[in-house]
Structures are given as structure tokens and as C-alpha cells.
């Protein structure tokens, strides 16, 4: 069974201990997603710095890999590329 992102947020929110039940849903959602938004921003800034998320690991963009991916994007239809990546991810 696959859950949508919103369903996962709701399930997480409903499983919070009683002491956190008063926190608004949107604030919990922001707390959950903020580290991934920061990771995305760091990876998009082009400095190729490593980002470490506690308990998840370190993430970085390799300059040569980014260059290769960008060169491949130039010759491809971006919608086809995205839909193929989504299909691959969902399988």
C-alpha cells in the first residue's frame, strides 16, 4: 500500500505524543520538511558542498556528475526525461 505525501504527514501528525498534540499541523509539516528544503537549496547553489543530515547521512553533488546530467538534459525533451524518472522511481 502506498500513501500519498499528505497521508504520510497526517499519519505522522496523528501519531505524535500527547504533549505535542497542540502544535498546529502546518508547523509540524514545516518542521518535517525543512531539512529537505535546506538540502535542496544547498545542492542547487552550485558550490558542491557536502550537506550532512543527522541520522540520514551526507549528501553532495559531484561536479562531473552534475555536468554530465546537464549535458544530457540539453539534448532531451525535459518532460519525457521527468516522466521516465518518475516511472523508474515508482517501480
XYZ file of N, CA and C in Angstrom:
273
model
N 0.835 -1.180 0.000
C 0.000 0.000 0.000
C 0.882 1.246 0.000
N 0.622 2.128 -0.938
C 1.364 3.378 -0.995
C 0.500 4.500 -0.455
N 1.130 5.361 0.332
C 0.439 6.523 0.872
C 0.909 7.763 0.141
N 0.009 8.702 -0.029
C 0.407 9.980 -0.611
C 1.214 10.747 0.434
N 1.889 11.773 -0.008
C 2.683 12.588 0.905
C 1.796 13.178 1.994
N 0.644 13.667 1.594
C -0.263 14.273 2.569
C -0.760 13.235 3.582
N -1.006 12.022 3.120
C -1.420 10.957 4.032
C -0.314 10.613 5.032
N 0.929 10.633 4.565
C 2.058 10.379 5.471
C 2.167 11.470 6.532
N 2.001 12.728 6.102
C 2.037 13.831 7.063
C 0.937 13.651 8.108
N -0.268 13.318 7.645
C -1.391 13.136 8.571
C -1.139 11.979 9.533
N -0.616 10.875 9.018
C -0.329 9.725 9.874
C 0.717 10.081 10.927
N 1.754 10.790 10.500
C 2.793 11.212 11.440
C 2.209 12.153 12.490
N 1.430 13.121 12.036
C 0.833 14.102 12.951
C -0.069 13.418 13.978
N -0.846 12.465 13.531
C -1.755 11.768 14.438
C -1.037 10.833 15.406
N 0.214 10.483 15.106
C 0.966 9.592 15.989
C 1.842 10.343 16.993
N 1.784 11.680 16.964
C 2.589 12.462 17.900
C 2.164 12.187 19.339
N 3.132 12.193 20.255
C 2.772 12.023 21.667
C 1.825 13.138 22.122
N 1.089 12.873 23.176
C 0.063 13.801 23.673
C 0.625 15.197 23.946
N 1.847 15.269 24.430
C 2.433 16.573 24.782
C 2.629 17.483 23.563
N 2.631 16.911 22.347
C 2.809 17.704 21.128
C 1.515 17.883 20.341
N 0.401 17.388 20.863
C -0.867 17.431 20.138
C -1.361 18.855 19.883
N -0.938 19.826 20.668
C -1.401 21.208 20.495
C -0.708 21.964 19.387
N 0.350 21.393 18.826
C 1.091 22.075 17.756
C 0.267 21.991 16.467
N 0.078 23.128 15.787
C -0.695 23.108 14.534
C -0.049 22.200 13.482
N -0.895 21.588 12.673
C -0.454 20.664 11.632
C 0.588 21.304 10.718
N 0.344 22.539 10.286
C 1.263 23.209 9.354
C 2.647 23.401 9.961
N 2.727 23.655 11.252
C 4.027 23.811 11.906
C 4.770 22.480 11.975
N 4.054 21.404 12.224
C 4.678 20.074 12.242
C 5.176 19.740 10.840
N 4.363 20.017 9.843
C 4.742 19.758 8.455
C 5.999 20.556 8.082
N 6.063 21.810 8.505
C 7.232 22.650 8.242
C 8.481 22.070 8.913
N 8.331 21.602 10.145
C 9.465 21.013 10.857
C 9.960 19.752 10.166
N 9.041 18.968 9.633
C 9.403 17.718 8.968
C 10.102 17.987 7.639
N 9.637 18.981 6.892
C 10.156 19.211 5.539
C 11.326 20.184 5.466
N 11.577 20.940 6.515
C 12.585 21.999 6.437
C 13.989 21.477 6.144
N 14.355 20.342 6.710
C 15.713 19.848 6.472
C 15.904 19.438 5.011
N 14.841 18.932 4.380
C 14.950 18.530 2.977
C 14.959 19.742 2.058
N 14.232 20.780 2.443
C 14.269 22.021 1.668
C 15.661 22.640 1.736
N 16.266 22.601 2.922
C 17.621 23.131 3.080
C 18.617 22.322 2.260
N 18.456 21.014 2.266
C 19.322 20.150 1.466
C 19.204 20.514 -0.016
N 17.990 20.697 -0.490
C 17.759 21.063 -1.885
C 18.423 22.397 -2.213
N 18.246 23.394 -1.338
C 18.860 24.700 -1.567
C 20.376 24.601 -1.636
N 20.963 23.851 -0.721
C 22.418 23.698 -0.707
C 22.928 23.019 -1.977
N 22.188 22.030 -2.452
C 22.623 21.313 -3.647
C 22.420 22.151 -4.901
N 21.441 23.040 -4.891
C 21.168 23.881 -6.054
C 22.094 25.093 -6.150
N 22.756 25.461 -5.057
C 23.547 26.694 -5.079
C 24.820 26.578 -5.910
N 25.212 25.369 -6.295
C 26.341 25.208 -7.203
C 27.703 25.147 -6.552
N 27.784 25.221 -5.236
C 29.084 25.169 -4.560
C 29.586 23.750 -4.352
N 28.733 22.766 -4.555
C 29.074 21.357 -4.413
C 29.587 21.023 -3.013
N 29.035 21.721 -2.011
C 29.387 21.446 -0.627
C 28.628 20.204 -0.155
N 29.239 19.491 0.762
C 28.578 18.338 1.347
C 27.612 18.806 2.443
N 26.440 18.200 2.485
C 25.435 18.519 3.498
C 25.182 17.259 4.301
N 25.239 17.388 5.628
C 25.016 16.233 6.495
C 23.703 16.407 7.237
N 22.842 15.400 7.109
C 21.597 15.361 7.863
C 21.757 14.297 8.937
N 21.646 14.715 10.172
C 21.837 13.800 11.294
C 20.905 12.606 11.151
N 21.443 11.418 11.323
C 20.757 10.129 11.244
C 20.415 9.695 9.814
N 20.612 10.553 8.820
C 20.319 10.174 7.435
C 21.570 10.026 6.592
N 22.590 10.812 6.870
C 23.822 10.699 6.115
C 24.251 12.007 5.497
N 25.296 11.914 4.677
C 25.845 13.073 3.991
C 25.459 13.018 2.523
N 25.183 14.183 1.971
C 24.759 14.286 0.588
C 25.598 15.343 -0.111
N 25.931 15.060 -1.362
C 26.659 16.055 -2.147
C 26.453 15.775 -3.630
N 26.641 16.816 -4.401
C 26.575 16.699 -5.852
C 28.010 16.672 -6.351
N 28.344 15.644 -7.098
C 29.675 15.576 -7.687
C 29.700 16.468 -8.929
N 30.684 17.378 -9.032
C 30.708 18.316 -10.163
C 30.643 17.625 -11.526
N 31.395 16.542 -11.712
C 31.376 15.871 -13.012
C 30.030 15.213 -13.288
N 29.386 14.706 -12.255
C 28.063 14.096 -12.423
C 27.036 15.165 -12.806
N 27.108 16.313 -12.158
C 26.192 17.411 -12.476
C 26.405 17.877 -13.919
N 27.664 17.983 -14.328
C 27.970 18.403 -15.702
C 27.410 17.390 -16.703
N 27.594 16.108 -16.421
C 27.086 15.053 -17.295
C 25.562 15.116 -17.399
N 24.894 15.275 -16.254
C 23.433 15.346 -16.258
C 22.935 16.564 -17.031
N 23.583 17.697 -16.858
C 23.172 18.903 -17.584
C 23.381 18.755 -19.082
N 24.472 18.141 -19.489
C 24.714 17.924 -20.915
C 23.664 16.994 -21.514
N 23.264 15.979 -20.760
C 22.220 15.076 -21.233
C 20.868 15.770 -21.330
N 20.600 16.701 -20.429
C 19.336 17.421 -20.451
C 19.205 18.305 -21.688
N 20.314 18.856 -22.156
C 20.278 19.770 -23.298
C 19.715 19.108 -24.543
N 19.998 17.833 -24.741
C 19.563 17.156 -25.949
C 18.245 16.424 -25.813
N 17.662 16.412 -24.633
C 16.442 15.635 -24.403
C 15.243 16.534 -24.139
N 14.084 15.964 -24.391
C 12.840 16.629 -24.028
C 12.672 16.458 -22.530
N 12.624 17.550 -21.786
C 12.626 17.505 -20.328
C 11.398 16.780 -19.769
N 10.225 16.930 -20.420
C 9.021 16.246 -19.934
C 9.175 14.733 -20.040
N 9.766 14.261 -21.145
C 9.984 12.819 -21.308
C 10.967 12.300 -20.259
N 11.997 13.081 -20.009
C 13.002 12.683 -19.026
C 12.388 12.603 -17.626
N 11.613 13.597 -17.260
C 10.991 13.608 -15.934
C 10.031 12.445 -15.794
N 9.184 12.212 -16.803
C 8.221 11.115 -16.684
C 8.922 9.761 -16.621
N 10.047 9.592 -17.321
C 10.772 8.323 -17.225
C 11.397 8.153 -15.844
N 11.885 9.250 -15.245
C 12.444 9.177 -13.902
C 11.359 8.863 -12.871
N 10.178 9.454 -13.046
C 9.068 9.189 -12.126
C 8.646 7.730 -12.227
N 8.553 7.202 -13.457
C 8.183 5.803 -13.634
C 9.218 4.886 -12.985
N 10.503 5.215 -13.176
C 11.567 4.409 -12.585
C 11.502 4.452 -11.071
N 11.248 5.627 -10.524
C 11.172 5.792 -9.078
C 9.986 5.017 -8.498
N 8.859 5.034 -9.181
C 7.648 4.382 -8.672
C 7.652 2.868 -8.848
N 8.541 2.333 -9.661
C 8.538 0.877 -9.868
C 9.376 0.143 -8.847
